[in-house]
PDB file of C-alpha atoms in Angstrom:
ATOM      1  CA  MET A   1      53.109 102.401 107.104  1.00 75.00           C
ATOM      2  CA  SER A   2      56.772 103.287 107.109  1.00 86.00           C
ATOM      3  CA  GLU A   3      58.985 103.579 104.052  1.00 94.00           C
ATOM      4  CA  VAL A   4      62.361 101.868 103.701  1.00 97.00           C
ATOM      5  CA  MET A   5      65.335 102.047 101.410  1.00 97.00           C
ATOM      6  CA  ILE A   6      68.828 100.712 101.097  1.00 98.00           C
ATOM      7  CA  ALA A   7      71.416 102.487  99.013  1.00 98.00           C
ATOM      8  CA  ARG A   8      75.093 102.011  98.375  1.00 98.00           C
ATOM      9  CA  ALA A   9      78.027 104.175  97.396  1.00 98.00           C
ATOM     10  CA  ARG A  10      81.561 103.192  96.544  1.00 98.00           C
ATOM     11  CA  ILE A  11      84.173 103.945  99.186  1.00 98.00           C
ATOM     12  CA  ALA A  12      87.256 105.741  97.880  1.00 98.00           C
ATOM     13  CA  SER A  13      90.370 103.594  97.945  1.00 96.00           C
ATOM     14  CA  GLY A  14      92.006 103.571 101.374  1.00 95.00           C
ATOM     15  CA  LYS A  15      89.127 105.399 103.100  1.00 97.00           C
ATOM     16  CA  GLU A  16      87.437 102.449 104.827  1.00 97.00           C
ATOM     17  CA  ASP A  17      89.200 103.042 108.163  1.00 97.00           C
ATOM     18  CA  GLN A  18      88.248 106.734 108.170  1.00 98.00           C
ATOM     19  CA  LEU A  19      84.637 105.738 107.593  1.00 97.00           C
ATOM     20  CA  ARG A  20      84.756 103.113 110.361  1.00 98.00           C
ATOM     21  CA  ALA A  21      86.281 105.667 112.751  1.00 98.00           C
ATOM     22  CA  TRP A  22      83.517 108.143 111.980  1.00 98.00           C
ATOM     23  CA  PHE A  23      80.761 105.618 112.664  1.00 98.00           C
ATOM     24  CA  LYS A  24      82.525 104.680 115.912  1.00 98.00           C
ATOM     25  CA  GLU A  25      82.496 108.367 116.879  1.00 98.00           C
ATOM     26  CA  MET A  26      78.803 108.568 116.023  1.00 97.00           C
ATOM     27  CA  HIS A  27      78.178 105.675 118.448  1.00 97.00           C
ATOM     28  CA  GLU A  28      79.991 107.678 121.114  1.00 98.00           C
ATOM     29  CA  ARG A  29      77.775 110.678 120.272  1.00 97.00           C
ATOM     30  CA  GLU A  30      74.581 108.613 120.250  1.00 97.00           C
ATOM     31  CA  SER A  31      72.439 111.272 121.937  1.00 97.00           C
ATOM     32  CA  GLU A  32      73.210 113.701 119.071  1.00 96.00           C
ATOM     33  CA  VAL A  33      72.440 111.022 116.493  1.00 97.00           C
ATOM     34  CA  ILE A  34      69.108 110.233 118.151  1.00 96.00           C
ATOM     35  CA  GLU A  35      68.222 113.933 118.184  1.00 96.00           C
ATOM     36  CA  THR A  36      68.774 114.167 114.419  1.00 95.00           C
ATOM     37  CA  LEU A  37      66.848 110.949 113.772  1.00 96.00           C
ATOM     38  CA  GLN A  38      63.905 112.365 115.704  1.00 95.00           C
ATOM     39  CA  HIS A  39      64.135 115.632 113.771  1.00 95.00           C
ATOM     40  CA  GLU A  40      64.156 113.733 110.456  1.00 95.00           C
ATOM     41  CA  GLY A  41      61.379 111.312 111.403  1.00 95.00           C
ATOM     42  CA  VAL A  42      63.725 108.346 110.934  1.00 96.00           C
ATOM     43  CA  TYR A  43      63.000 105.157 112.867  1.00 95.00           C
ATOM     44  CA  THR A  44      66.119 103.222 111.897  1.00 95.00           C
ATOM     45  CA  GLU A  45      69.348 103.974 110.078  1.00 96.00           C
ATOM     46  CA  THR A  46      71.960 101.256 109.722  1.00 97.00           C
ATOM     47  CA  ALA A  47      75.315 101.310 107.924  1.00 98.00           C
ATOM     48  CA  PHE A  48      77.210  98.360 106.444  1.00 98.00           C
ATOM     49  CA  ILE A  49      80.533  98.010 104.638  1.00 98.00           C
ATOM     50  CA  GLN A  50      80.982  95.408 101.918  1.00 97.00           C
ATOM     51  CA  SER A  51      84.610  94.708 101.027  1.00 95.00           C
ATOM     52  CA  LEU A  52      85.141  93.052  97.654  1.00 95.00           C
ATOM     53  CA  VAL A  53      88.378  92.189  95.858  1.00 93.00           C
ATOM     54  CA  ASN A  54      88.498  95.409  93.822  1.00 94.00           C
ATOM     55  CA  ALA A  55      86.159  97.753  95.695  1.00 96.00           C
ATOM     56  CA  SER A  56      84.400  98.509  98.965  1.00 97.00           C
ATOM     57  CA  PHE A  57      80.885  99.881  99.356  1.00 98.00           C
ATOM     58  CA  LEU A  58      78.993 101.652 102.097  1.00 98.00           C
ATOM     59  CA  TYR A  59      75.371 100.541 102.366  1.00 98.00           C
ATOM     60  CA  ILE A  60      72.809 102.600 104.257  1.00 98.00           C
ATOM     61  CA  TYR A  61      69.458 101.150 105.293  1.00 98.00           C
ATOM     62  CA  MET A  62      66.831 103.633 106.430  1.00 97.00           C
ATOM     63  CA  GLU A  63      63.293 103.329 107.717  1.00 96.00           C
ATOM     64  CA  ALA A  64      61.201 106.479 108.110  1.00 95.00           C
ATOM     65  CA  GLU A  65      57.629 107.608 108.083  1.00 92.00           C
ATOM     66  CA  ASN A  66      58.453 109.546 104.892  1.00 95.00           C
ATOM     67  CA  LEU A  67      61.868 109.114 103.244  1.00 96.00           C
ATOM     68  CA  GLU A  68      61.664 112.299 101.182  1.00 95.00           C
ATOM     69  CA  THR A  69      60.887 114.379 104.272  1.00 95.00           C
ATOM     70  CA  ALA A  70      63.712 112.685 106.172  1.00 94.00           C
ATOM     71  CA  ASP A  71      66.179 113.346 103.368  1.00 92.00           C
ATOM     72  CA  GLU A  72      65.188 117.013 103.115  1.00 93.00           C
ATOM     73  CA  ALA A  73      65.491 117.504 106.888  1.00 93.00           C
ATOM     74  CA  GLY A  74      68.959 115.916 106.956  1.00 90.00           C
ATOM     75  CA  ASP A  75      70.139 118.020 104.021  1.00 89.00           C
ATOM     76  CA  LYS A  76      69.348 121.218 105.951  1.00 89.00           C
ATOM     77  CA  GLU A  77      72.199 120.346 108.372  1.00 87.00           C
ATOM     78  CA  GLU A  78      70.494 121.941 111.360  1.00 89.00           C
ATOM     79  CA  TYR A  79      72.742 119.945 113.685  1.00 93.00           C
ATOM     80  CA  GLU A  80      76.527 120.019 113.897  1.00 94.00           C
ATOM     81  CA  ILE A  81      76.752 116.247 113.640  1.00 95.00           C
ATOM     82  CA  ASP A  82      74.842 116.358 110.324  1.00 94.00           C
ATOM     83  CA  GLU A  83      77.406 118.776 108.914  1.00 94.00           C
ATOM     84  CA  GLU A  84      80.252 116.556 110.101  1.00 96.00           C
ATOM     85  CA  HIS A  85      78.553 113.454 108.704  1.00 96.00           C
ATOM     86  CA  HIS A  86      78.148 114.957 105.251  1.00 95.00           C
ATOM     87  CA  LYS A  87      81.774 116.160 105.309  1.00 97.00           C
ATOM     88  CA  VAL A  88      83.057 112.659 106.116  1.00 98.00           C
ATOM     89  CA  LEU A  89      80.888 111.123 103.395  1.00 97.00           C
ATOM     90  CA  ARG A  90      82.229 113.627 100.847  1.00 97.00           C
ATOM     91  CA  GLU A  91      85.797 112.744 101.908  1.00 98.00           C
ATOM     92  CA  THR A  92      85.344 108.967 101.859  1.00 98.00           C
ATOM     93  CA  LEU A  93      82.857 108.154  99.102  1.00 98.00           C
ATOM     94  CA  THR A  94      83.222 108.359  95.359  1.00 97.00           C
ATOM     95  CA  GLY A  95      80.529 108.381  92.695  1.00 94.00           C
ATOM     96  CA  ASP A  96      76.790 108.546  93.168  1.00 96.00           C
ATOM     97  CA  TRP A  97      74.507 106.714  95.548  1.00 97.00           C
ATOM     98  CA  GLU A  98      72.733 103.741  94.004  1.00 97.00           C
ATOM     99  CA  GLU A  99      69.388 102.809  95.537  1.00 97.00           C
ATOM    100  CA  LEU A 100      68.493  99.137  95.561  1.00 97.00           C
ATOM    101  CA  GLU A 101      64.999  97.992  94.647  1.00 96.00           C
ATOM    102  CA  THR A 102      62.768  97.291  97.631  1.00 95.00           C
ATOM    103  CA  ILE A 103      60.704  94.174  96.958  1.00 95.00           C
ATOM    104  CA  GLY A 104      59.358  93.558 100.443  1.00 93.00           C
ATOM    105  CA  HIS A 105      59.178  95.196 103.850  1.00 90.00           C
ATOM    106  CA  PHE A 106      57.373  93.804 106.859  1.00 87.00           C
ATOM    107  CA  THR A 107      57.119  95.045 110.415  1.00 84.00           C
ATOM    108  CA  ASN A 108      55.727  93.512 113.545  1.00 84.00           C
ATOM    109  CA  PRO A 109      52.843  95.814 114.524  1.00 82.00           C
ATOM    110  CA  SER A 110      52.936  94.627 118.147  1.00 85.00           C
ATOM    111  CA  LEU A 111      56.410  96.165 118.484  1.00 79.00           C
ATOM    112  CA  ARG A 112      55.471  99.597 117.105  1.00 63.00           C
TER     113      ARG A 112
END
């Protein structure tokens, strides 16, 4: 069974557009993104922005066979796009990642 997580980090003031532009670029470089997902053993990775009155947050949802293995593989930055991704996150996010509690995860086995 796969593992899932969703985590959030605060976006530095005025950095939302830079973050949006980066994710747009990643869509344009989809083949590179898919290559890194395969390397990490990640099935799904989805990003969301939540804009509140006084703050904005980036949320990342991830589904992988093993989240720890996926995280370790991504941290090795074996692909150029991984290095660029981490650089953009360092430039646009502030504070630590906060992982939300997973209380349920269900998949349709006929689609796997």
